[in-house]
Amino acid sequence: AQSVTQPDARVTVSEGASLQLRCKYSYSATPYLFWYVQYPRQGLQLLLKYYSGDPVVQGVNSFEAEFSKSNSSFHLQKASVHWSDSAVYFCATGNYKYVFGAGTRLKVIA
Amino acid sequence: EAAVTQSPRSKVAVTGGKVTLSCHQTNNHDYMYWYRQDTGHGLRLIHYSYVADSTEKGDIPDGYKASRPSQENFSLILELASLSQTAVYFCASSERTYEQYFGPGTRLTVL
């Protein structure tokens, strides 16, 4: 069965610092992987996606993620965070039926 | 313009009452989904549909029914609402195996 683990429920970083949000997946075949962001009282917005090919994928707002088959991971990264990046981030996997991680709440402080 | 809309955005229901949540998409997508989100948890799939007039059970279908009368519309029905169904409900659509696009959510409180 598919599963997604986001080991960090909350992450706090300083504005301008780099960021990594971790995601581990379990899937029998080559997975489709996604990162979504949820701002307060809003729906989920797609940040980036991985289907195949180059393991480093670029997304919106300077986010990127790296797929690692050997580590079963799809970590989200950003070189320099802004206060507006404060939100909840979800990793998901699936082939039309998604499985979501529990989410990581990111807080960016001045 | 928002491509996936939900109504109502917020609802208070009484235990044992009937609740219908509606979703409309203008993406021309075949697949539509209903998820629930509980505080501190990710989204869990309740029902989905890949063609009009047909619905499929997701991971947590108990206590919920779904209806897909057209490609654009997908409803979630709680025949006998219970306290445990208090949650935020999200609708989404996708083009088969591609990324899903989410609506703004409906906050349901069952008292």
PDB file of N, CA and C in Angstrom, chain B:
ATOM      1  N   GLU B   1     -10.088  33.096 -12.834  1.00  0.00           N
ATOM      2  CA  GLU B   1     -11.337  32.588 -12.228  1.00  0.00           C
ATOM      3  C   GLU B   1     -11.085  31.197 -11.639  1.00  0.00           C
ATOM      4  N   ALA B   2     -11.681  30.979 -10.449  1.00  0.00           N
ATOM      5  CA  ALA B   2     -11.527  29.693  -9.787  1.00  0.00           C
ATOM      6  C   ALA B   2     -12.134  28.606 -10.638  1.00  0.00           C
ATOM      7  N   ALA B   3     -11.367  27.508 -10.826  1.00  0.00           N
ATOM      8  CA  ALA B   3     -11.818  26.440 -11.690  1.00  0.00           C
ATOM      9  C   ALA B   3     -12.578  25.371 -10.936  1.00  0.00           C
ATOM     10  N   VAL B   4     -12.369  25.290  -9.622  1.00  0.00           N
ATOM     11  CA  VAL B   4     -13.117  24.355  -8.781  1.00  0.00           C
ATOM     12  C   VAL B   4     -13.762  25.175  -7.674  1.00  0.00           C
ATOM     13  N   THR B   5     -15.064  25.166  -7.633  1.00  0.00           N
ATOM     14  CA  THR B   5     -15.795  25.918  -6.616  1.00  0.00           C
ATOM     15  C   THR B   5     -16.615  24.966  -5.767  1.00  0.00           C
ATOM     16  N   GLN B   6     -16.812  25.352  -4.518  1.00  0.00           N
ATOM     17  CA  GLN B   6     -17.564  24.532  -3.587  1.00  0.00           C
ATOM     18  C   GLN B   6     -18.626  25.371  -2.899  1.00  0.00           C
ATOM     19  N   SER B   7     -19.751  24.738  -2.606  1.00  0.00           N
ATOM     20  CA  SER B   7     -20.786  25.422  -1.842  1.00  0.00           C
ATOM     21  C   SER B   7     -21.491  24.441  -0.915  1.00  0.00           C
ATOM     22  N   PRO B   8     -21.850  24.883   0.274  1.00  0.00           N
ATOM     23  CA  PRO B   8     -21.497  26.175   0.838  1.00  0.00           C
ATOM     24  C   PRO B   8     -20.046  26.199   1.291  1.00  0.00           C
ATOM     25  N   ARG B   9     -19.537  27.344   1.656  1.00  0.00           N
ATOM     26  CA  ARG B   9     -18.178  27.431   2.180  1.00  0.00           C
ATOM     27  C   ARG B   9     -18.128  27.049   3.646  1.00  0.00           C
ATOM     28  N   SER B  10     -19.253  27.191   4.294  1.00  0.00           N
ATOM     29  CA  SER B  10     -19.324  26.856   5.709  1.00  0.00           C
ATOM     30  C   SER B  10     -20.743  26.415   6.026  1.00  0.00           C
ATOM     31  N   LYS B  11     -20.860  25.408   6.906  1.00  0.00           N
ATOM     32  CA  LYS B  11     -22.196  24.931   7.244  1.00  0.00           C
ATOM     33  C   LYS B  11     -22.204  24.361   8.653  1.00  0.00           C
ATOM     34  N   VAL B  12     -23.274  24.645   9.360  1.00  0.00           N
ATOM     35  CA  VAL B  12     -23.525  24.037  10.659  1.00  0.00           C
ATOM     36  C   VAL B  12     -24.733  23.125  10.501  1.00  0.00           C
ATOM     37  N   ALA B  13     -24.583  21.878  10.894  1.00  0.00           N
ATOM     38  CA  ALA B  13     -25.653  20.891  10.762  1.00  0.00           C
ATOM     39  C   ALA B  13     -25.940  20.258  12.119  1.00  0.00           C
ATOM     40  N   VAL B  14     -27.114  19.688  12.224  1.00  0.00           N
ATOM     41  CA  VAL B  14     -27.475  19.006  13.463  1.00  0.00           C
ATOM     42  C   VAL B  14     -27.252  17.513  13.307  1.00  0.00           C
ATOM     43  N   THR B  15     -26.931  16.873  14.391  1.00  0.00           N
ATOM     44  CA  THR B  15     -26.727  15.425  14.373  1.00  0.00           C
ATOM     45  C   THR B  15     -27.984  14.730  13.864  1.00  0.00           C
ATOM     46  N   GLY B  16     -27.792  13.797  12.930  1.00  0.00           N
ATOM     47  CA  GLY B  16     -28.906  13.066  12.357  1.00  0.00           C
ATOM     48  C   GLY B  16     -29.533  13.729  11.149  1.00  0.00           C
ATOM     49  N   GLY B  17     -29.128  14.932  10.862  1.00  0.00           N
ATOM     50  CA  GLY B  17     -29.676  15.640   9.708  1.00  0.00           C
ATOM     51  C   GLY B  17     -28.963  15.253   8.430  1.00  0.00           C
ATOM     52  N   LYS B  18     -29.517  15.685   7.318  1.00  0.00           N
ATOM     53  CA  LYS B  18     -28.927  15.411   6.002  1.00  0.00           C
ATOM     54  C   LYS B  18     -28.144  16.631   5.539  1.00  0.00           C
ATOM     55  N   VAL B  19     -26.957  16.375   5.012  1.00  0.00           N
ATOM     56  CA  VAL B  19     -26.091  17.445   4.527  1.00  0.00           C
ATOM     57  C   VAL B  19     -25.656  17.121   3.104  1.00  0.00           C
ATOM     58  N   THR B  20     -25.720  18.104   2.239  1.00  0.00           N
ATOM     59  CA  THR B  20     -25.220  17.947   0.875  1.00  0.00           C
ATOM     60  C   THR B  20     -24.198  19.030   0.590  1.00  0.00           C
ATOM     61  N   LEU B  21     -23.026  18.598   0.205  1.00  0.00           N
ATOM     62  CA  LEU B  21     -21.957  19.508  -0.195  1.00  0.00           C
ATOM     63  C   LEU B  21     -21.794  19.421  -1.708  1.00  0.00           C
ATOM     64  N   SER B  22     -21.668  20.575  -2.339  1.00  0.00           N
ATOM     65  CA  SER B  22     -21.622  20.609  -3.797  1.00  0.00           C
ATOM     66  C   SER B  22     -20.279  21.092  -4.310  1.00  0.00           C
ATOM     67  N   CYS B  23     -19.919  20.580  -5.470  1.00  0.00           N
ATOM     68  CA  CYS B  23     -18.659  20.947  -6.116  1.00  0.00           C
ATOM     69  C   CYS B  23     -18.903  21.113  -7.609  1.00  0.00           C
ATOM     70  N   HIS B  24     -18.310  22.153  -8.162  1.00  0.00           N
ATOM     71  CA  HIS B  24     -18.458  22.431  -9.596  1.00  0.00           C
ATOM     72  C   HIS B  24     -17.089  22.751 -10.158  1.00  0.00           C
ATOM     73  N   GLN B  25     -16.754  22.135 -11.299  1.00  0.00           N
ATOM     74  CA  GLN B  25     -15.458  22.412 -11.924  1.00  0.00           C
ATOM     75  C   GLN B  25     -15.640  22.822 -13.388  1.00  0.00           C
ATOM     76  N   THR B  26     -14.780  23.731 -13.788  1.00  0.00           N
ATOM     77  CA  THR B  26     -14.799  24.205 -15.176  1.00  0.00           C
ATOM     78  C   THR B  26     -13.519  23.818 -15.902  1.00  0.00           C
ATOM     79  N   ASN B  27     -12.788  22.827 -15.372  1.00  0.00           N
ATOM     80  CA  ASN B  27     -11.529  22.380 -15.966  1.00  0.00           C
ATOM     81  C   ASN B  27     -11.729  21.387 -17.101  1.00  0.00           C
ATOM     82  N   ASN B  28     -12.944  20.911 -17.287  1.00  0.00           N
ATOM     83  CA  ASN B  28     -13.221  19.865 -18.268  1.00  0.00           C
ATOM     84  C   ASN B  28     -12.477  18.566 -17.923  1.00  0.00           C
ATOM     85  N   HIS B  29     -12.323  18.317 -16.629  1.00  0.00           N
ATOM     86  CA  HIS B  29     -11.639  17.110 -16.168  1.00  0.00           C
ATOM     87  C   HIS B  29     -12.620  15.967 -15.992  1.00  0.00           C
ATOM     88  N   ASP B  30     -12.107  14.763 -16.246  1.00  0.00           N
ATOM     89  CA  ASP B  30     -12.954  13.592 -16.063  1.00  0.00           C
ATOM     90  C   ASP B  30     -13.026  13.150 -14.596  1.00  0.00           C
ATOM     91  N   TYR B  31     -11.914  13.316 -13.869  1.00  0.00           N
ATOM     92  CA  TYR B  31     -11.854  12.820 -12.497  1.00  0.00           C
ATOM     93  C   TYR B  31     -12.226  13.916 -11.508  1.00  0.00           C
ATOM     94  N   MET B  32     -13.033  13.529 -10.526  1.00  0.00           N
ATOM     95  CA  MET B  32     -13.349  14.423  -9.412  1.00  0.00           C
ATOM     96  C   MET B  32     -13.273  13.640  -8.117  1.00  0.00           C
ATOM     97  N   TYR B  33     -12.964  14.352  -7.034  1.00  0.00           N
ATOM     98  CA  TYR B  33     -12.666  13.703  -5.758  1.00  0.00           C
ATOM     99  C   TYR B  33     -13.278  14.485  -4.602  1.00  0.00           C
ATOM    100  N   TRP B  34     -13.590  13.756  -3.528  1.00  0.00           N
ATOM    101  CA  TRP B  34     -13.945  14.380  -2.261  1.00  0.00           C
ATOM    102  C   TRP B  34     -12.988  13.878  -1.182  1.00  0.00           C
ATOM    103  N   TYR B  35     -12.400  14.843  -0.458  1.00  0.00           N
ATOM    104  CA  TYR B  35     -11.511  14.537   0.645  1.00  0.00           C
ATOM    105  C   TYR B  35     -12.045  15.197   1.922  1.00  0.00           C
ATOM    106  N   ARG B  36     -11.633  14.656   3.054  1.00  0.00           N
ATOM    107  CA  ARG B  36     -11.849  15.372   4.296  1.00  0.00           C
ATOM    108  C   ARG B  36     -10.498  15.634   4.961  1.00  0.00           C
ATOM    109  N   GLN B  37     -10.440  16.761   5.654  1.00  0.00           N
ATOM    110  CA  GLN B  37      -9.230  17.134   6.361  1.00  0.00           C
ATOM    111  C   GLN B  37      -9.600  17.394   7.813  1.00  0.00           C
ATOM    112  N   ASP B  38      -8.931  16.682   8.701  1.00  0.00           N
ATOM    113  CA  ASP B  38      -9.107  16.887  10.127  1.00  0.00           C
ATOM    114  C   ASP B  38      -7.887  17.620  10.663  1.00  0.00           C
ATOM    115  N   THR B  39      -8.097  18.369  11.693  1.00  0.00           N
ATOM    116  CA  THR B  39      -7.029  19.188  12.260  1.00  0.00           C
ATOM    117  C   THR B  39      -5.797  18.349  12.524  1.00  0.00           C
ATOM    118  N   GLY B  40      -4.670  18.803  11.985  1.00  0.00           N
ATOM    119  CA  GLY B  40      -3.416  18.109  12.225  1.00  0.00           C
ATOM    120  C   GLY B  40      -3.198  16.887  11.372  1.00  0.00           C
ATOM    121  N   HIS B  41      -4.075  16.681  10.403  1.00  0.00           N
ATOM    122  CA  HIS B  41      -3.928  15.521   9.530  1.00  0.00           C
ATOM    123  C   HIS B  41      -3.931  15.954   8.075  1.00  0.00           C
ATOM    124  N   GLY B  42      -3.457  15.047   7.265  1.00  0.00           N
ATOM    125  CA  GLY B  42      -3.528  15.278   5.839  1.00  0.00           C
ATOM    126  C   GLY B  42      -4.924  15.010   5.323  1.00  0.00           C
ATOM    127  N   LEU B  43      -5.078  15.009   4.019  1.00  0.00           N
ATOM    128  CA  LEU B  43      -6.368  14.767   3.414  1.00  0.00           C
ATOM    129  C   LEU B  43      -6.578  13.268   3.203  1.00  0.00           C
ATOM    130  N   ARG B  44      -7.813  12.838   3.393  1.00  0.00           N
ATOM    131  CA  ARG B  44      -8.163  11.441   3.170  1.00  0.00           C
ATOM    132  C   ARG B  44      -9.308  11.363   2.168  1.00  0.00           C
ATOM    133  N   LEU B  45      -9.184  10.422   1.242  1.00  0.00           N
ATOM    134  CA  LEU B  45     -10.106  10.308   0.120  1.00  0.00           C
ATOM    135  C   LEU B  45     -11.395   9.606   0.536  1.00  0.00           C
ATOM    136  N   ILE B  46     -12.534  10.244   0.265  1.00  0.00           N
ATOM    137  CA  ILE B  46     -13.833   9.682   0.643  1.00  0.00           C
ATOM    138  C   ILE B  46     -14.466   8.951  -0.548  1.00  0.00           C
ATOM    139  N   HIS B  47     -14.672   9.679  -1.619  1.00  0.00           N
ATOM    140  CA  HIS B  47     -15.221   9.127  -2.864  1.00  0.00           C
ATOM    141  C   HIS B  47     -14.555   9.827  -4.041  1.00  0.00           C
ATOM    142  N   TYR B  48     -14.589   9.164  -5.170  1.00  0.00           N
ATOM    143  CA  TYR B  48     -14.121   9.792  -6.390  1.00  0.00           C
ATOM    144  C   TYR B  48     -14.958   9.291  -7.556  1.00  0.00           C
ATOM    145  N   SER B  49     -14.765   9.953  -8.695  1.00  0.00           N
ATOM    146  CA  SER B  49     -15.548   9.598  -9.885  1.00  0.00           C
ATOM    147  C   SER B  49     -14.699   9.888 -11.104  1.00  0.00           C
ATOM    148  N   TYR B  50     -14.782   9.032 -12.095  1.00  0.00           N
ATOM    149  CA  TYR B  50     -14.047   9.279 -13.328  1.00  0.00           C
ATOM    150  C   TYR B  50     -14.964   9.437 -14.535  1.00  0.00           C
ATOM    151  N   VAL B  51     -16.268   9.353 -14.291  1.00  0.00           N
ATOM    152  CA  VAL B  51     -17.218   9.569 -15.373  1.00  0.00           C
ATOM    153  C   VAL B  51     -18.563   9.925 -14.753  1.00  0.00           C
ATOM    154  N   ALA B  52     -19.333  10.700 -15.480  1.00  0.00           N
ATOM    155  CA  ALA B  52     -20.656  11.084 -14.983  1.00  0.00           C
ATOM    156  C   ALA B  52     -21.517   9.849 -14.743  1.00  0.00           C
ATOM    157  N   ASP B  53     -22.365   9.959 -13.719  1.00  0.00           N
ATOM    158  CA  ASP B  53     -23.311   8.907 -13.320  1.00  0.00           C
ATOM    159  C   ASP B  53     -22.639   7.684 -12.719  1.00  0.00           C
ATOM    160  N   SER B  54     -21.387   7.834 -12.307  1.00  0.00           N
ATOM    161  CA  SER B  54     -20.673   6.741 -11.665  1.00  0.00           C
ATOM    162  C   SER B  54     -19.765   7.277 -10.581  1.00  0.00           C
ATOM    163  N   THR B  55     -19.748   6.609  -9.422  1.00  0.00           N
ATOM    164  CA  THR B  55     -18.854   7.013  -8.340  1.00  0.00           C
ATOM    165  C   THR B  55     -18.157   5.779  -7.781  1.00  0.00           C
ATOM    166  N   GLU B  56     -17.013   6.015  -7.149  1.00  0.00           N
ATOM    167  CA  GLU B  56     -16.216   4.937  -6.577  1.00  0.00           C
ATOM    168  C   GLU B  56     -15.896   5.258  -5.123  1.00  0.00           C
ATOM    169  N   LYS B  57     -15.745   4.236  -4.311  1.00  0.00           N
ATOM    170  CA  LYS B  57     -15.374   4.441  -2.921  1.00  0.00           C
ATOM    171  C   LYS B  57     -13.885   4.734  -2.804  1.00  0.00           C
ATOM    172  N   GLY B  58     -13.593   5.660  -1.913  1.00  0.00           N
ATOM    173  CA  GLY B  58     -12.204   5.946  -1.606  1.00  0.00           C
ATOM    174  C   GLY B  58     -11.760   5.164  -0.385  1.00  0.00           C
ATOM    175  N   ASP B  59     -10.928   5.781   0.423  1.00  0.00           N
ATOM    176  CA  ASP B  59     -10.354   5.096   1.580  1.00  0.00           C
ATOM    177  C   ASP B  59     -11.255   5.139   2.813  1.00  0.00           C
ATOM    178  N   ILE B  60     -12.104   6.159   2.917  1.00  0.00           N
ATOM    179  CA  ILE B  60     -12.983   6.289   4.091  1.00  0.00           C
ATOM    180  C   ILE B  60     -14.411   6.610   3.665  1.00  0.00           C
ATOM    181  N   PRO B  61     -15.104   5.706   2.970  1.00  0.00           N
ATOM    182  CA  PRO B  61     -16.427   6.013   2.431  1.00  0.00           C
ATOM    183  C   PRO B  61     -17.591   5.880   3.412  1.00  0.00           C
ATOM    184  N   ASP B  62     -17.353   5.227   4.553  1.00  0.00           N
ATOM    185  CA  ASP B  62     -18.469   4.935   5.453  1.00  0.00           C
ATOM    186  C   ASP B  62     -19.123   6.207   5.960  1.00  0.00           C
ATOM    187  N   GLY B  63     -20.465   6.256   5.835  1.00  0.00           N
ATOM    188  CA  GLY B  63     -21.217   7.407   6.300  1.00  0.00           C
ATOM    189  C   GLY B  63     -21.394   8.482   5.239  1.00  0.00           C
ATOM    190  N   TYR B  64     -20.857   8.250   4.055  1.00  0.00           N
ATOM    191  CA  TYR B  64     -20.929   9.230   2.964  1.00  0.00           C
ATOM    192  C   TYR B  64     -21.430   8.568   1.675  1.00  0.00           C
ATOM    193  N   LYS B  65     -22.185   9.341   0.921  1.00  0.00           N
ATOM    194  CA  LYS B  65     -22.558   8.955  -0.428  1.00  0.00           C
ATOM    195  C   LYS B  65     -22.112  10.060  -1.368  1.00  0.00           C
ATOM    196  N   ALA B  66     -21.969   9.706  -2.642  1.00  0.00           N
ATOM    197  CA  ALA B  66     -21.562  10.698  -3.626  1.00  0.00           C
ATOM    198  C   ALA B  66     -22.465  10.594  -4.846  1.00  0.00           C
ATOM    199  N   SER B  67     -22.528  11.695  -5.572  1.00  0.00           N
ATOM    200  CA  SER B  67     -23.345  11.744  -6.785  1.00  0.00           C
ATOM    201  C   SER B  67     -22.631  12.581  -7.831  1.00  0.00           C
ATOM    202  N   ARG B  68     -22.576  12.062  -9.060  1.00  0.00           N
ATOM    203  CA  ARG B  68     -21.926  12.790 -10.163  1.00  0.00           C
ATOM    204  C   ARG B  68     -22.931  12.866 -11.320  1.00  0.00           C
ATOM    205  N   PRO B  69     -23.812  13.847 -11.286  1.00  0.00           N
ATOM    206  CA  PRO B  69     -24.851  13.944 -12.316  1.00  0.00           C
ATOM    207  C   PRO B  69     -24.349  14.440 -13.674  1.00  0.00           C
ATOM    208  N   SER B  70     -23.193  15.090 -13.684  1.00  0.00           N
ATOM    209  CA  SER B  70     -22.619  15.596 -14.932  1.00  0.00           C
ATOM    210  C   SER B  70     -21.109  15.660 -14.770  1.00  0.00           C
ATOM    211  N   GLN B  71     -20.403  15.934 -15.845  1.00  0.00           N
ATOM    212  CA  GLN B  71     -18.948  16.012 -15.744  1.00  0.00           C
ATOM    213  C   GLN B  71     -18.529  17.141 -14.803  1.00  0.00           C
ATOM    214  N   GLU B  72     -19.317  18.204 -14.764  1.00  0.00           N
ATOM    215  CA  GLU B  72     -18.916  19.390 -14.018  1.00  0.00           C
ATOM    216  C   GLU B  72     -19.262  19.336 -12.531  1.00  0.00           C
ATOM    217  N   ASN B  73     -20.216  18.519 -12.153  1.00  0.00           N
ATOM    218  CA  ASN B  73     -20.751  18.564 -10.794  1.00  0.00           C
ATOM    219  C   ASN B  73     -20.577  17.255 -10.037  1.00  0.00           C
ATOM    220  N   PHE B  74     -20.215  17.407  -8.773  1.00  0.00           N
ATOM    221  CA  PHE B  74     -19.953  16.244  -7.918  1.00  0.00           C
ATOM    222  C   PHE B  74     -20.397  16.616  -6.512  1.00  0.00           C
ATOM    223  N   SER B  75     -21.311  15.844  -5.932  1.00  0.00           N
ATOM    224  CA  SER B  75     -21.846  16.156  -4.616  1.00  0.00           C
ATOM    225  C   SER B  75     -21.457  15.099  -3.606  1.00  0.00           C
ATOM    226  N   LEU B  76     -21.327  15.528  -2.389  1.00  0.00           N
ATOM    227  CA  LEU B  76     -21.076  14.622  -1.267  1.00  0.00           C
ATOM    228  C   LEU B  76     -22.273  14.715  -0.330  1.00  0.00           C
ATOM    229  N   ILE B  77     -22.811  13.575   0.041  1.00  0.00           N
ATOM    230  CA  ILE B  77     -24.054  13.537   0.811  1.00  0.00           C
ATOM    231  C   ILE B  77     -23.827  12.798   2.123  1.00  0.00           C
ATOM    232  N   LEU B  78     -24.219  13.463   3.206  1.00  0.00           N
ATOM    233  CA  LEU B  78     -24.200  12.844   4.519  1.00  0.00           C
ATOM    234  C   LEU B  78     -25.658  12.638   4.892  1.00  0.00           C
ATOM    235  N   GLU B  79     -26.135  11.408   4.809  1.00  0.00           N
ATOM    236  CA  GLU B  79     -27.553  11.127   5.055  1.00  0.00           C
ATOM    237  C   GLU B  79     -27.926  11.359   6.518  1.00  0.00           C
ATOM    238  N   LEU B  80     -27.051  10.932   7.405  1.00  0.00           N
ATOM    239  CA  LEU B  80     -27.290  11.084   8.845  1.00  0.00           C
ATOM    240  C   LEU B  80     -26.003  11.647   9.455  1.00  0.00           C
ATOM    241  N   ALA B  81     -25.923  12.958   9.498  1.00  0.00           N
ATOM    242  CA  ALA B  81     -24.684  13.583   9.960  1.00  0.00           C
ATOM    243  C   ALA B  81     -24.391  13.208  11.415  1.00  0.00           C
ATOM    244  N   SER B  82     -23.106  13.004  11.688  1.00  0.00           N
ATOM    245  CA  SER B  82     -22.669  12.674  13.042  1.00  0.00           C
ATOM    246  C   SER B  82     -21.565  13.626  13.475  1.00  0.00           C
ATOM    247  N   LEU B  83     -21.360  13.685  14.782  1.00  0.00           N
ATOM    248  CA  LEU B  83     -20.343  14.578  15.331  1.00  0.00           C
ATOM    249  C   LEU B  83     -18.969  14.314  14.725  1.00  0.00           C
ATOM    250  N   SER B  84     -18.686  13.044  14.459  1.00  0.00           N
ATOM    251  CA  SER B  84     -17.373  12.661  13.942  1.00  0.00           C
ATOM    252  C   SER B  84     -17.142  13.142  12.510  1.00  0.00           C
ATOM    253  N   GLN B  85     -18.166  13.643  11.865  1.00  0.00           N
ATOM    254  CA  GLN B  85     -18.019  14.134  10.498  1.00  0.00           C
ATOM    255  C   GLN B  85     -17.728  15.634  10.451  1.00  0.00           C
ATOM    256  N   THR B  86     -17.541  16.241  11.590  1.00  0.00           N
ATOM    257  CA  THR B  86     -17.064  17.621  11.639  1.00  0.00           C
ATOM    258  C   THR B  86     -15.653  17.662  11.078  1.00  0.00           C
ATOM    259  N   ALA B  87     -15.456  18.441  10.025  1.00  0.00           N
ATOM    260  CA  ALA B  87     -14.163  18.481   9.333  1.00  0.00           C
ATOM    261  C   ALA B  87     -14.244  19.544   8.239  1.00  0.00           C
ATOM    262  N   VAL B  88     -13.135  19.714   7.548  1.00  0.00           N
ATOM    263  CA  VAL B  88     -13.128  20.533   6.336  1.00  0.00           C
ATOM    264  C   VAL B  88     -13.110  19.577   5.146  1.00  0.00           C
ATOM    265  N   TYR B  89     -13.992  19.824   4.200  1.00  0.00           N
ATOM    266  CA  TYR B  89     -14.131  18.950   3.036  1.00  0.00           C
ATOM    267  C   TYR B  89     -13.634  19.671   1.784  1.00  0.00           C
ATOM    268  N   PHE B  90     -12.797  18.973   1.050  1.00  0.00           N
ATOM    269  CA  PHE B  90     -12.243  19.527  -0.180  1.00  0.00           C
ATOM    270  C   PHE B  90     -12.652  18.691  -1.379  1.00  0.00           C
ATOM    271  N   CYS B  91     -12.989  19.388  -2.429  1.00  0.00           N
ATOM    272  CA  CYS B  91     -13.255  18.768  -3.719  1.00  0.00           C
ATOM    273  C   CYS B  91     -12.057  19.045  -4.618  1.00  0.00           C
ATOM    274  N   ALA B  92     -11.775  18.134  -5.521  1.00  0.00           N
ATOM    275  CA  ALA B  92     -10.679  18.327  -6.466  1.00  0.00           C
ATOM    276  C   ALA B  92     -11.047  17.714  -7.801  1.00  0.00           C
ATOM    277  N   SER B  93     -10.350  18.145  -8.837  1.00  0.00           N
ATOM    278  CA  SER B  93     -10.534  17.540 -10.151  1.00  0.00           C
ATOM    279  C   SER B  93      -9.170  17.294 -10.784  1.00  0.00           C
ATOM    280  N   SER B  94      -9.119  16.353 -11.700  1.00  0.00           N
ATOM    281  CA  SER B  94      -7.865  16.083 -12.400  1.00  0.00           C
ATOM    282  C   SER B  94      -8.146  15.473 -13.760  1.00  0.00           C
ATOM    283  N   GLU B  95      -7.134  15.576 -14.590  1.00  0.00           N
ATOM    284  CA  GLU B  95      -7.155  14.924 -15.888  1.00  0.00           C
ATOM    285  C   GLU B  95      -6.502  13.561 -15.712  1.00  0.00           C
ATOM    286  N   ARG B  96      -7.257  12.584 -15.372  1.00  0.00           N
ATOM    287  CA  ARG B  96      -6.809  11.218 -15.124  1.00  0.00           C
ATOM    288  C   ARG B  96      -5.654  11.186 -14.140  1.00  0.00           C
ATOM    289  N   THR B  97      -4.457  10.828 -14.549  1.00  0.00           N
ATOM    290  CA  THR B  97      -3.389  10.621 -13.579  1.00  0.00           C
ATOM    291  C   THR B  97      -2.561  11.865 -13.304  1.00  0.00           C
ATOM    292  N   TYR B  98      -2.971  12.965 -13.792  1.00  0.00           N
ATOM    293  CA  TYR B  98      -2.195  14.184 -13.588  1.00  0.00           C
ATOM    294  C   TYR B  98      -2.593  14.900 -12.307  1.00  0.00           C
ATOM    295  N   GLU B  99      -1.950  16.024 -12.075  1.00  0.00           N
ATOM    296  CA  GLU B  99      -2.133  16.711 -10.806  1.00  0.00           C
ATOM    297  C   GLU B  99      -3.583  17.107 -10.580  1.00  0.00           C
ATOM    298  N   GLN B 100      -3.935  17.141  -9.294  1.00  0.00           N
ATOM    299  CA  GLN B 100      -5.289  17.505  -8.910  1.00  0.00           C
ATOM    300  C   GLN B 100      -5.360  18.980  -8.575  1.00  0.00           C
ATOM    301  N   TYR B 101      -6.518  19.566  -8.868  1.00  0.00           N
ATOM    302  CA  TYR B 101      -6.775  20.971  -8.577  1.00  0.00           C
ATOM    303  C   TYR B 101      -7.903  21.031  -7.561  1.00  0.00           C
ATOM    304  N   PHE B 102      -7.645  21.787  -6.490  1.00  0.00           N
ATOM    305  CA  PHE B 102      -8.540  21.765  -5.345  1.00  0.00           C
ATOM    306  C   PHE B 102      -9.428  22.987  -5.272  1.00  0.00           C
ATOM    307  N   GLY B 103     -10.601  22.773  -4.711  1.00  0.00           N
ATOM    308  CA  GLY B 103     -11.487  23.872  -4.370  1.00  0.00           C
ATOM    309  C   GLY B 103     -11.077  24.490  -3.047  1.00  0.00           C
ATOM    310  N   PRO B 104     -11.789  25.542  -2.617  1.00  0.00           N
ATOM    311  CA  PRO B 104     -11.420  26.281  -1.407  1.00  0.00           C
ATOM    312  C   PRO B 104     -11.812  25.588  -0.117  1.00  0.00           C
ATOM    313  N   GLY B 105     -12.627  24.547  -0.197  1.00  0.00           N
ATOM    314  CA  GLY B 105     -13.012  23.820   1.005  1.00  0.00           C
ATOM    315  C   GLY B 105     -14.349  24.250   1.574  1.00  0.00           C
ATOM    316  N   THR B 106     -14.988  23.317   2.277  1.00  0.00           N
ATOM    317  CA  THR B 106     -16.219  23.590   3.029  1.00  0.00           C
ATOM    318  C   THR B 106     -15.988  23.175   4.474  1.00  0.00           C
ATOM    319  N   ARG B 107     -16.182  24.123   5.359  1.00  0.00           N
ATOM    320  CA  ARG B 107     -16.023  23.825   6.785  1.00  0.00           C
ATOM    321  C   ARG B 107     -17.360  23.376   7.333  1.00  0.00           C
ATOM    322  N   LEU B 108     -17.450  22.101   7.720  1.00  0.00           N
ATOM    323  CA  LEU B 108     -18.696  21.535   8.242  1.00  0.00           C
ATOM    324  C   LEU B 108     -18.576  21.299   9.742  1.00  0.00           C
ATOM    325  N   THR B 109     -19.516  21.834  10.464  1.00  0.00           N
ATOM    326  CA  THR B 109     -19.603  21.601  11.904  1.00  0.00           C
ATOM    327  C   THR B 109     -20.916  20.898  12.191  1.00  0.00           C
ATOM    328  N   VAL B 110     -20.826  19.748  12.826  1.00  0.00           N
ATOM    329  CA  VAL B 110     -22.028  18.993  13.202  1.00  0.00           C
ATOM    330  C   VAL B 110     -22.210  19.109  14.715  1.00  0.00           C
ATOM    331  N   LEU B 111     -23.361  19.603  15.118  1.00  0.00           N
ATOM    332  CA  LEU B 111     -23.630  19.823  16.550  1.00  0.00           C
ATOM    333  C   LEU B 111     -24.648  18.817  17.073  1.00  0.00           C
TER     334      LEU B 111
END
